[in-house]
XYZ file of C-alpha atoms in Angstrom:
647
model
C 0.000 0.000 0.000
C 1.625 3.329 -1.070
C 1.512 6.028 1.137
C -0.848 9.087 1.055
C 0.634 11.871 -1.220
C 0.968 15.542 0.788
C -2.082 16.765 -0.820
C -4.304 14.014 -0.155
C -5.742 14.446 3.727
C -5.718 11.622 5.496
C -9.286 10.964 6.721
C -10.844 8.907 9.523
C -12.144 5.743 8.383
C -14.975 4.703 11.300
C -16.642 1.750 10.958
C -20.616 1.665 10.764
C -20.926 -0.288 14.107
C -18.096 2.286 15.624
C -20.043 5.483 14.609
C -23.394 4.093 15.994
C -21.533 3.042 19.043
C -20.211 6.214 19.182
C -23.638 7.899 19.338
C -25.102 5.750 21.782
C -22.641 6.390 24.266
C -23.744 10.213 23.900
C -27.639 9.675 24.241
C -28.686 10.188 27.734
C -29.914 6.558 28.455
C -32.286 6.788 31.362
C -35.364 8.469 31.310
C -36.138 9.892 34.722
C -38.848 12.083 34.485
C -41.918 10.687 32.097
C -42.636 11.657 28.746
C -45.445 12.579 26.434
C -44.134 11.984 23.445
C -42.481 8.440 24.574
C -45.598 7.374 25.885
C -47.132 7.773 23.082
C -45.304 5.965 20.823
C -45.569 2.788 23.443
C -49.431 3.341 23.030
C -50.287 4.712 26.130
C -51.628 8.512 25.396
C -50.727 10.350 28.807
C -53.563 13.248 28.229
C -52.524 13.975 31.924
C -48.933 15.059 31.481
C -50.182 18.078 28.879
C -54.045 18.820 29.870
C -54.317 21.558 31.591
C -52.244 22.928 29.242
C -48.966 24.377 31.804
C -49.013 28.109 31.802
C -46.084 30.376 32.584
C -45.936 31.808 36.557
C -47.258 35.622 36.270
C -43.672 37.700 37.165
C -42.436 35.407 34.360
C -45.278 36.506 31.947
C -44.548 39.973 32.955
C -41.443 39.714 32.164
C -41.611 38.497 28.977
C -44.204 40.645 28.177
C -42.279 43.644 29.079
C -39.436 42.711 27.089
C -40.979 41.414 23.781
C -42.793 45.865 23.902
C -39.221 46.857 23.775
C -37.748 44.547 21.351
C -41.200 45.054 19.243
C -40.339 48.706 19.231
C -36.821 48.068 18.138
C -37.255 45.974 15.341
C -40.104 47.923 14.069
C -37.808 51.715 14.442
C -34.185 49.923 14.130
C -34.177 46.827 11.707
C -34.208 47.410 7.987
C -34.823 43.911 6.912
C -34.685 44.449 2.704
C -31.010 46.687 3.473
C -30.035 43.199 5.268
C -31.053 40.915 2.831
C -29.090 43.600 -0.217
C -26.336 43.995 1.759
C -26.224 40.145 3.427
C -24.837 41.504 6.631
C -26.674 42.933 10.078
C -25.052 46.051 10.438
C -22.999 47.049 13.489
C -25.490 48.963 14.796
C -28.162 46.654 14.870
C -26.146 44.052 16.838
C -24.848 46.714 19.533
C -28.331 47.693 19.737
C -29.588 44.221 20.592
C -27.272 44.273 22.881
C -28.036 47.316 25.057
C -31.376 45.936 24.957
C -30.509 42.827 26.893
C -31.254 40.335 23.846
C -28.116 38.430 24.025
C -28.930 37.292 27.313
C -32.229 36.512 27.025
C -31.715 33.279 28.495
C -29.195 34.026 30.817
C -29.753 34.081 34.335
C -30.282 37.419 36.073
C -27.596 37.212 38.461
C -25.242 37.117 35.609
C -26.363 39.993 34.095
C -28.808 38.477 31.454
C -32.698 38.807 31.591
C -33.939 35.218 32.893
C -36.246 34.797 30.473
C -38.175 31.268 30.657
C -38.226 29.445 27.530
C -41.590 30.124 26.032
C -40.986 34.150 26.178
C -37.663 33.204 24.609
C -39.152 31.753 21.973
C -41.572 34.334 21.580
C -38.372 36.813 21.317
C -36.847 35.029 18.450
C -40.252 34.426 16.806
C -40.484 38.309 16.695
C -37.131 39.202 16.056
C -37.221 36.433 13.179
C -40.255 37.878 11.532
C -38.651 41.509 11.512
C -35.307 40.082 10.112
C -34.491 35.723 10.128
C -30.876 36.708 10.036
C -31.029 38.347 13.551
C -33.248 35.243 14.458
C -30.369 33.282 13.798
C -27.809 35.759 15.326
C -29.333 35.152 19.012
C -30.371 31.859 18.708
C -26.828 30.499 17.944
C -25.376 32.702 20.063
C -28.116 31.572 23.419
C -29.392 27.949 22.103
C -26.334 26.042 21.241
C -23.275 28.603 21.910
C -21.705 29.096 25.396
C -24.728 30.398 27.506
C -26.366 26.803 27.327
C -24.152 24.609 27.544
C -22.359 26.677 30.767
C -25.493 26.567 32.413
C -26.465 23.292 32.082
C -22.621 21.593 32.713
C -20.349 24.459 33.620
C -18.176 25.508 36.776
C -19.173 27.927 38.675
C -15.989 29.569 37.362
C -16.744 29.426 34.555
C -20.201 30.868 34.549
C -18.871 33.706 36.449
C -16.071 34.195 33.649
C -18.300 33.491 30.728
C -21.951 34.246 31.112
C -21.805 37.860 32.166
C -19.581 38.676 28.631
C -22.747 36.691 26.747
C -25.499 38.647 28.372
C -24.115 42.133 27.166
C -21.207 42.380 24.719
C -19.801 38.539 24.043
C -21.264 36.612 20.710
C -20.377 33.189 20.972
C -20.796 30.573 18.666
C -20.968 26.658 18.052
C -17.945 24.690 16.576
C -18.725 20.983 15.758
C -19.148 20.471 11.845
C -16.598 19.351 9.920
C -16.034 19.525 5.944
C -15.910 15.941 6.488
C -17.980 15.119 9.379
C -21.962 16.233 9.906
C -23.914 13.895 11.659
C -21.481 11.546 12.228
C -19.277 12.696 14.817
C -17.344 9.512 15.498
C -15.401 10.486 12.391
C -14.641 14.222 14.051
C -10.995 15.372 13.118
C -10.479 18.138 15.269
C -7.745 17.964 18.292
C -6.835 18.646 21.909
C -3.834 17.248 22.647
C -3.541 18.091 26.119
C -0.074 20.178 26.767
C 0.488 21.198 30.868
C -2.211 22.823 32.086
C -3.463 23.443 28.676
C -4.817 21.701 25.245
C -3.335 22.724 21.852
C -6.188 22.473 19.330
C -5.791 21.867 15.708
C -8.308 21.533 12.939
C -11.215 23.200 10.712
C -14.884 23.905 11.183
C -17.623 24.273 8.798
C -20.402 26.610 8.927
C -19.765 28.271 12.211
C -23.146 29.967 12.387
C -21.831 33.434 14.086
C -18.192 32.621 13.492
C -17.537 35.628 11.668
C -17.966 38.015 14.616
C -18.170 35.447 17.523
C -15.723 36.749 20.335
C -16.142 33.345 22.637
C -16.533 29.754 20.974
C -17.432 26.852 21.934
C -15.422 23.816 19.979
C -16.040 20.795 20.172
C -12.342 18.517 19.376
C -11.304 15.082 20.059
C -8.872 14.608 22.991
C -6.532 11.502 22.113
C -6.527 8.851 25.148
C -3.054 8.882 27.153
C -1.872 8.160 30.515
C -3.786 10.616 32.881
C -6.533 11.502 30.109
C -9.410 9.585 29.459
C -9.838 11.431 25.729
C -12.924 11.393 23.368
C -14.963 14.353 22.336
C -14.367 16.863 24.333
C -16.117 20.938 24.381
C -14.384 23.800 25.182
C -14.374 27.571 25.584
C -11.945 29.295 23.431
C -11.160 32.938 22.684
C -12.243 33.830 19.469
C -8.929 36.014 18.862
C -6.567 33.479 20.697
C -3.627 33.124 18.202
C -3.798 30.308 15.547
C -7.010 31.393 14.704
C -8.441 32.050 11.081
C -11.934 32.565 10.126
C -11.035 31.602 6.647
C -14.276 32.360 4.842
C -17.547 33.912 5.334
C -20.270 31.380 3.781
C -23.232 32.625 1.398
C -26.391 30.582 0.996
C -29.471 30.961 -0.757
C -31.388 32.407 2.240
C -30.462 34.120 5.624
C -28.334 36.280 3.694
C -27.352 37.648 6.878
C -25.705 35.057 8.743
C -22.260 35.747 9.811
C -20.824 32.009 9.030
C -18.195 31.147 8.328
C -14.436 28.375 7.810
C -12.641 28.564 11.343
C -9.067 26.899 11.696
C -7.357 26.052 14.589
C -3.325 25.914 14.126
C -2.104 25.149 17.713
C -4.390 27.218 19.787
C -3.787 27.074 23.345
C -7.092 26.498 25.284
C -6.573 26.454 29.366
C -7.941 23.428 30.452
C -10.207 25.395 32.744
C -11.748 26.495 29.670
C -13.070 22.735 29.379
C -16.610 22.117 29.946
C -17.339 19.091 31.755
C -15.321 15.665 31.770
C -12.713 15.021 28.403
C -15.155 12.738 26.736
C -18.378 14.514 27.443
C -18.161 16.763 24.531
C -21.014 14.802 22.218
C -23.039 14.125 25.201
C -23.333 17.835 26.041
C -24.299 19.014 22.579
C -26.910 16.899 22.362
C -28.401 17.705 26.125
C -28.009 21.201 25.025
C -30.056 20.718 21.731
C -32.988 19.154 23.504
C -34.522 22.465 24.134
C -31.586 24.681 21.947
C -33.445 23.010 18.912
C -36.892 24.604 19.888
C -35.852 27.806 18.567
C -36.211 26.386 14.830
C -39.785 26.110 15.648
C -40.006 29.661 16.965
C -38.669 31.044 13.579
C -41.403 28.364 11.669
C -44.265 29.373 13.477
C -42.907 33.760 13.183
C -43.305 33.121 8.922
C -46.889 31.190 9.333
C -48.171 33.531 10.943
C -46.724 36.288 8.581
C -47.837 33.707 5.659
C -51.460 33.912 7.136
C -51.395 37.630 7.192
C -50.184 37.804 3.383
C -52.394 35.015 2.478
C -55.532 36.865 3.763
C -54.494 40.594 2.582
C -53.682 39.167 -0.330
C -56.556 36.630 -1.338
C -58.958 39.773 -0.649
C -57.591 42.232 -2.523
C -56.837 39.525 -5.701
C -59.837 38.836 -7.895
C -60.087 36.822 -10.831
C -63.366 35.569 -12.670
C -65.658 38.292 -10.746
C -64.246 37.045 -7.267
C -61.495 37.306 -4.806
C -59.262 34.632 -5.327
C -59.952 33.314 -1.620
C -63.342 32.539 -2.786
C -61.972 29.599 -5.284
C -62.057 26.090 -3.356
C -58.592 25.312 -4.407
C -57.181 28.570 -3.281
C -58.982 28.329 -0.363
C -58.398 25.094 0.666
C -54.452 26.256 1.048
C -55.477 29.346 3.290
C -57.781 26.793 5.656
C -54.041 24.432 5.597
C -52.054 28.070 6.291
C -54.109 28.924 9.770
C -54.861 25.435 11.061
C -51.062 24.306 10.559
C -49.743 27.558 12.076
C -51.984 27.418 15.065
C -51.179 23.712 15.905
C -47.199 24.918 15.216
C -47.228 27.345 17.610
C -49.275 25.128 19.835
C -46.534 22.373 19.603
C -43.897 24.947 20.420
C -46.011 26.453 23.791
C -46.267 22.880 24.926
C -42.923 21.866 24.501
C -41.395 25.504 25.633
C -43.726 25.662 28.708
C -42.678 21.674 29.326
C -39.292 22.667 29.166
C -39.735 25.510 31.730
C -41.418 23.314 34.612
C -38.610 20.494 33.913
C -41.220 18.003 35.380
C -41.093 16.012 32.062
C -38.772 14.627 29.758
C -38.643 16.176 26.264
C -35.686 15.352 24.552
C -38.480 13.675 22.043
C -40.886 16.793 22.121
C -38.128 18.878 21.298
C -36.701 16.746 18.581
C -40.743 16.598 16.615
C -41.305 19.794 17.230
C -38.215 20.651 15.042
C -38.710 18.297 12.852
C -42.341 18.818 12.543
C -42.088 22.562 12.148
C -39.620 22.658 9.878
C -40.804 20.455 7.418
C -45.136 22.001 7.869
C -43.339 25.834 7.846
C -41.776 24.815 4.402
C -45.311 23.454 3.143
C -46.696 26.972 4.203
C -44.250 29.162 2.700
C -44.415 27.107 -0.637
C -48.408 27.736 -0.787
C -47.889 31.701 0.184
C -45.613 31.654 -3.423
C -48.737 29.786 -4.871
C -51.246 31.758 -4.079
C -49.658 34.606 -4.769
C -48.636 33.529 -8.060
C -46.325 35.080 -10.465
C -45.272 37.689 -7.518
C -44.532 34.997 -5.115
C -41.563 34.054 -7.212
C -40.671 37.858 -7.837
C -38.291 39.843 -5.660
C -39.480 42.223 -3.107
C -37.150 44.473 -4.565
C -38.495 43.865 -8.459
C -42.437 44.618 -6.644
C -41.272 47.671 -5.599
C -39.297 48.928 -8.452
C -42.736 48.658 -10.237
C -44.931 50.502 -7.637
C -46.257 47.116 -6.070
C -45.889 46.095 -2.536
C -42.605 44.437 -1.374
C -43.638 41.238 -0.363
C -41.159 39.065 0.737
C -42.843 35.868 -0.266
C -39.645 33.903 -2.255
C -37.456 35.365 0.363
C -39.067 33.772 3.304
C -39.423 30.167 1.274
C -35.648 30.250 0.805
C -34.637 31.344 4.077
C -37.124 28.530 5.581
C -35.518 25.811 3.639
C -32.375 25.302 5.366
C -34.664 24.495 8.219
C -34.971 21.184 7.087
C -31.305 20.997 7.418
C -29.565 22.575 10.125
C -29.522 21.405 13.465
C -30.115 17.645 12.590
C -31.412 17.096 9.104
C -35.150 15.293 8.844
C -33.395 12.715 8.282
C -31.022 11.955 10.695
C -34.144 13.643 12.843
C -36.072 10.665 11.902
C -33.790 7.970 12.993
C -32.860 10.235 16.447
C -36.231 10.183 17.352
C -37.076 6.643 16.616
C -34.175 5.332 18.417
C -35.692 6.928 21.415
C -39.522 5.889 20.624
C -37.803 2.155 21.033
C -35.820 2.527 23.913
C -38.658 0.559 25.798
C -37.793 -2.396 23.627
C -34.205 -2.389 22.946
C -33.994 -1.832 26.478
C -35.855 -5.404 27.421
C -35.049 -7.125 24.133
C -32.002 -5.334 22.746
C -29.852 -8.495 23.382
C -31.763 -11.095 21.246
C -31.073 -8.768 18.255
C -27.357 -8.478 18.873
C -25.339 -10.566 16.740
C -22.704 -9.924 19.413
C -24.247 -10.990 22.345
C -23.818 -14.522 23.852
C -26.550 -17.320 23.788
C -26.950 -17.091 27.762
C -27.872 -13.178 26.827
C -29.944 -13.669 24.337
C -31.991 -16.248 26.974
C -31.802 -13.631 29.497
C -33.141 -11.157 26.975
C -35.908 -13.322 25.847
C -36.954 -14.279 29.494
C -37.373 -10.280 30.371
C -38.476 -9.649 27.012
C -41.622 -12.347 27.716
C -42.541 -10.713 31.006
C -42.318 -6.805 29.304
C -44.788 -8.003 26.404
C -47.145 -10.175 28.511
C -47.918 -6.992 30.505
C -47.675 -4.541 27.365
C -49.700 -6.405 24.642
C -52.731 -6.865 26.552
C -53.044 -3.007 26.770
C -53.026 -2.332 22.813
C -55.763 -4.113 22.658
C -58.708 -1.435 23.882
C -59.091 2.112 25.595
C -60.653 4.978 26.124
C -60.378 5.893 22.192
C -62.799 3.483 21.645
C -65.454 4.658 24.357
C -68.256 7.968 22.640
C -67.999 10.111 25.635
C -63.964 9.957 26.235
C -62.789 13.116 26.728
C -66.132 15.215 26.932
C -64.348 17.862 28.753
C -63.209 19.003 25.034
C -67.071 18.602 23.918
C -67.927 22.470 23.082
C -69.679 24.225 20.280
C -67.188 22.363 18.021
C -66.626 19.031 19.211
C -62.814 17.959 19.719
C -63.577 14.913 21.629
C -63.596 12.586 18.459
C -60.122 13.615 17.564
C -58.689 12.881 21.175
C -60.205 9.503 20.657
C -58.294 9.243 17.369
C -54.661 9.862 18.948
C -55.354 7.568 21.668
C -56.627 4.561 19.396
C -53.971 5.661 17.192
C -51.227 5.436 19.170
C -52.034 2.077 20.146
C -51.975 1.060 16.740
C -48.822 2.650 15.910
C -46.846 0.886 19.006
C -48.319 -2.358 17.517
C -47.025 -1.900 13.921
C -43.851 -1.056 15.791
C -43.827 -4.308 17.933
C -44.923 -6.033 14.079
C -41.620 -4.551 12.650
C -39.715 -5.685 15.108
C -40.808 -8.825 15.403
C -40.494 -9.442 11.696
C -37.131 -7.264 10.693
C -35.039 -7.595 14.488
C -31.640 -6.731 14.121
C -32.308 -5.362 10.151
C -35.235 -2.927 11.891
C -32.427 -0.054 11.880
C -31.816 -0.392 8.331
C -35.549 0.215 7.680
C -35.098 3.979 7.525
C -38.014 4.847 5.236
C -40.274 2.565 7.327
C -38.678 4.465 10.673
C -39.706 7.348 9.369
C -42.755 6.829 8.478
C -43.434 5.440 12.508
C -41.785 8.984 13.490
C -44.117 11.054 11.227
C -47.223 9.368 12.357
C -45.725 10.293 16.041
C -45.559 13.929 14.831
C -48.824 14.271 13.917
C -50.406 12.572 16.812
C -48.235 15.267 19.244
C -49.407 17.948 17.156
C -53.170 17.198 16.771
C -52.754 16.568 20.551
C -51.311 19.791 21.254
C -53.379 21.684 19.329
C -56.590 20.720 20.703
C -55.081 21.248 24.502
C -54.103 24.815 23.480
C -57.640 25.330 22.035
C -59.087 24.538 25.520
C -56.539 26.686 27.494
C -57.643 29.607 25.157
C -61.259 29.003 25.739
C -60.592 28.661 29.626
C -58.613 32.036 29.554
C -61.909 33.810 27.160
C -58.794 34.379 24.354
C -60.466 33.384 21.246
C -61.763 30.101 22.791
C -64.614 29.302 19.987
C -62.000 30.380 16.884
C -59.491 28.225 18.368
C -61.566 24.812 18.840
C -62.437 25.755 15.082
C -58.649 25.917 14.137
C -58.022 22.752 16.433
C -60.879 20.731 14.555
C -59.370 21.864 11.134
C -55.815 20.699 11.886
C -56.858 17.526 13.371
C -59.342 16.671 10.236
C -56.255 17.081 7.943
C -53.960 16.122 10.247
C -56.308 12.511 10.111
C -55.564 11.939 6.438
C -51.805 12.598 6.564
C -51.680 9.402 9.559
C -53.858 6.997 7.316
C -52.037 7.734 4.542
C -48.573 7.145 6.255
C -50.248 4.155 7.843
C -51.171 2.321 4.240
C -47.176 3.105 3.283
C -45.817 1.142 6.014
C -46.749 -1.415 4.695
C -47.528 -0.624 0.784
C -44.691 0.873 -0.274
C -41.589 1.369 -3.064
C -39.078 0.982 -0.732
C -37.525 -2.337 -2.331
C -37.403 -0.983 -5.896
C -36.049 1.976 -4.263
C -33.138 0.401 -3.093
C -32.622 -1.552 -6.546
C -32.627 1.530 -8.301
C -30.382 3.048 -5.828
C -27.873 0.266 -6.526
C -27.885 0.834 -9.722
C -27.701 5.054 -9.936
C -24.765 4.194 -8.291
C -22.961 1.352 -10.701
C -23.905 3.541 -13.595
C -26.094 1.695 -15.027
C -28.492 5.005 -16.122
C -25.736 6.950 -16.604
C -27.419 7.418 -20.330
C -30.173 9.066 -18.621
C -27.908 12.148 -17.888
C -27.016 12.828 -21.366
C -27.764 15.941 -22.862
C -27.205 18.507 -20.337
C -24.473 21.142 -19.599
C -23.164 20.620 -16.200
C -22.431 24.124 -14.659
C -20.620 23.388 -11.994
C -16.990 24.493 -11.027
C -14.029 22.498 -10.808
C -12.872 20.961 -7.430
C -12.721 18.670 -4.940
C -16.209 17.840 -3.514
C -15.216 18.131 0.028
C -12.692 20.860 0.918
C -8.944 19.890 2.207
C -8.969 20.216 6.089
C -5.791 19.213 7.127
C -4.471 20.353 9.664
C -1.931 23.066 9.729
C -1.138 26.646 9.476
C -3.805 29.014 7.376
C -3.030 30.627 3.910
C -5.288 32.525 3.644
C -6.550 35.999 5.482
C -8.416 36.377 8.498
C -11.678 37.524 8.420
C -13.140 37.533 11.778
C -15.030 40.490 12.176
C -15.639 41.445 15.635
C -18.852 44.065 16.103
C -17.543 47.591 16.977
């Protein structure tokens, strides 16, 4: 075997059975407070862990209230969203101003300077900072969800929060380092290194699309510490200096939306990080991004459920004002039909988000599941909603805001907002890898008791063992699939109004009994293959979606009619979702079963030996030249620096 030339990297090769071993070892693995969403997908609907529908304690409310009037006033007087988007940068003054206003440490606690805002008035903060600009959105989520504030209050030193978290509540931006140009979701292949030195680590390595990397001054990096005498190694986080030496930000990204986003190429050359700067055990570094991202990834939502509701107000202006054939347009059934799917989708997002943000703030249940559907759910329903606003507005949904204005129109941002939505689907866990994340925890129940028998690795005595436990969990658990309250008429009459809801509680409950037996089918009939069943998987987790959301939604409906907020409007909303919310879960249900998944793979297999190459004759391929994935070896940079840090 020849050896690698100098200009070929040499890259991690993990095995498939390393880099899921790698993973598990990060999940949390018990579950010590009960969940929802986890319930549910066992078949047991827990209507008593959401209903009454939590509400925030009143000095938080006022609070939040109080600060959402003065950041509504500044984005309204201060933000220039259209200069943003033409000039693809948040100018200097809009991020110190943000800061004097508190808004970097939103969710930082008071004592260290930072407003000690609960989660649902966070969310509401970046939902209206989103809809008056997504790039500042962005800005202070990356900075508060995922960057230093959250993880140093959920594993940091005291130390450390007293170094760190008063910088990030008024003048610090700090962002999150674990990408790779190699490595996404796979972090067992991560690249990056501490090699501890002294008292001190020495990182080398690159990042990809360090969202606030640009103008971050603290980072948190996330590098693999290599096991020696003294050091127990593995991923590892730490804070680092964004202007420590050995330092390059050595390119600021552009994307097709969020024009504004200061990301960016960061290299490490032999950066010094103290090891005080560590956060939590060497080792822990995986395990604390994901704990952080339970909740971090709720602020996706937040932006999702900021453009429905601006779709909705488009939608309606618009379909007024719009006639064609002696009506307005909002008059046709099939234009109509997509308004109705606007307003009952964005009510039961931003019912989703309440739930699992007000959840999240009384910490008496488990959501690392909530959190992970509500991302996935919103992102992929907010994309649906943008793409109808473009329909229904036609010819100008695909024209600029700019081009509308230029010709004495209205500058409505409508192909803007679908393009800045999209990488939604992407960022912070793709719906993909969302998918197999969230199933892995919907079957914790039954790899936990029968995990074993589908282990080629385990020994015959632990496979017995396994079956012996696995006979007494499914002799008590089986039974209960069987019947419940979805199938009694006057379940749930407490939901029984002017519009009737009860019906559609029934329906999650006998639902979710069916969809924990078509998950005990599957794994009866696939076993150890049932992880290689992605489309299937997914298809179990989208189900789950819907079921949380139709639940959610008709909870919030109540708690508005309780409070005298719109009560009858929103049972009407509620009873909309659910009704369409009903045909997406039958029709997922008939393609578990009745599917293309087979032929799918055999024309996979052969995309991939070339055998259609013929089909992609007769096209021009645009594309540059070079390498697919970028060179990140490690070493010095050669190219200039162009951190920007906010004056």
């Amino acid at each position: 075997m020849s050896a690698p030339s100098s200009d070929s990297p040499v890259k991690a090769t993990v095995s498939e059975r390393e880099a899921r071993q790698v993973a598990e070892a990060a999940r949390e693995q018990e579950w010590r407070r009960p969940s929802f969403a986890k319930e549910l997908f066992l078949g047991r609907f827990r209507l008593d862990l959401v209903h009454p529908h939590p509400t925030p304690a009143p000095d938080d409310a006022q609070r939040g209230e109080e600060f959402l009037a003065a950041l509504r006033d500044f984005c309204e007087t201060k933000v220039d969203a259209a200069l943003i988007e033409r000039e693809a940068r948040i100018p200097d003054e809009v991020i110190n101003g943000l800061k004097e206003l508190g808004a970097l440490g939103m969710k930082i606690d008071t004592k260290y300077g930072g407003l000690g805002l609960t989660q649902v008035y966070y969310n509401k903060a970046l939902a209206l900072a989103g809809s008056a600009c997504p790039a500042i959105g962005v800005l202070l989520s990356a900075h508060q969800s995922i960057g230093v504030p959250q993880p140093l209050k959920m594993f940091g030193t005291d130390e450390q929060k007293e170094a760190f978290l008063p910088r990030c509540a008024r003048t610090d931006i700090s962002a999150f380092l674990l990408t790779e140009p190699d490595v996404g979701s796979d972090p067992a292949r991560l690249a990056t290194s501490a090699v501890p030195e002294g008292d001190d680590y020495l990182l080398d390595g690159v990042k990809l699309w360090t969202t606030n990397g640009v103008v971050a001054d603290l980072l948190v990096v996330m590098a693999r510490v290599p096991k020696s005498e003294g050091h127990k190694g593995g991923i590892t986080a730490f804070v680092v200096e964004s202007d420590s030496p050995g330092i390059t930000v050595e390119n600021r990204n552009a994307f097709m939306g969020l024009r504004g986003i200061e990301n960016g190429v960061t290299r490490f050359h032999q950066v010094r990080v103290p090891a005080a700067n560590r956060i939590g055990p060497e080792g822990a570094g995986l395990k604390i991004a994901l704990t952080t991202l339970n909740t971090g990834r709720l602020s996706l939502p937040a932006s999702c459920v900021a453009a429905g509701k601006w779709c909705l107000k488009i939608a309606r202006e618009w379909s007024a004002a719009r006639e064609q054939w002696g009506k307005p347009i909002a008059d046709h059934e099939a234009v109509g039909a997509k308004i109705s799917f606007i307003a009952a989708t964005t009510f039961a997002l931003e019912a989703v988000l309440d739930l699992s943000s007000q959840m999240a703030d009384e910490d008496r249940n488990d959501i690392r599941i909530e959190g992970a559907l509500a991302k996935l759910y919103a992102s992929e329903m907010g994309w649906l909603i943008a793409d109808e606003l473009v329909q229904i507005r036609g010819g100008r949904g695909f024209e600029t805001a700019a081009s509308l204005a230029a010709r004495g129109e209205r500058a409505v941002p409508a192909e803007q907002v679908l393009r800045d939505l999209r990488i939604n689907r992407i960022f912070e866990g793709s719906t993909e890898i969302m998918h197999l994340l969230i199933a892995r925890e919907a079957v914790d129940a039954h790899l936990s008791v029968a995990g074993d028998l589908i282990d080629p690795d385990k020994s015959l005595s632990d496979k017995a063992k396994a079956g012996a436990n696995a006979g007494v969990f499914y002799a008590k658990w089986l039974p209960k699939l069987v019947a419940g309250p979805g199938q009694l008429p006057g379940s749930y009459g407490e939901f029984k109004r002017e519009v009737d809801l009860s019906p559609h509680l029934r329906y999650v409950e006998r639902t979710a009994r069916k969809l924990a037996r078509s998950t005990f089918y599957a794994m009866s009939r696939w076993q150890g293959r049932m992880e290689t069943k992605q489309s299937f998987l997914g298809r179990i987790v989208d189900i789950g979606a819907e079921l949380f959301a139709m639940s959610a939604a008709c909870v919030r409906a109540e708690l508005l009619r309780s409070q005298g907020e719109n009560g009858r409007e929103a049972y009407q909303l509620a009873d909309a979702f659910c009704r369409q919310s009903r045909l997406r879960v039958e029709e997922l249900f008939g393609r578990l079963w009745s599917n293309t998944d087979a032929i799918d793979r055999k024309v996979v297999k052969g995309v991939m030996a070339g055998t259609y190459a013929w089909l992609e004759q007769g096209i021009v391929d645009p594309s540059g030249e070079g390498p697919w994935i970028a060179d990140a070896t490690p070493g010095p940079s050669k190219t200039e620096n162009v951190h920007r840090p906010i004056g």
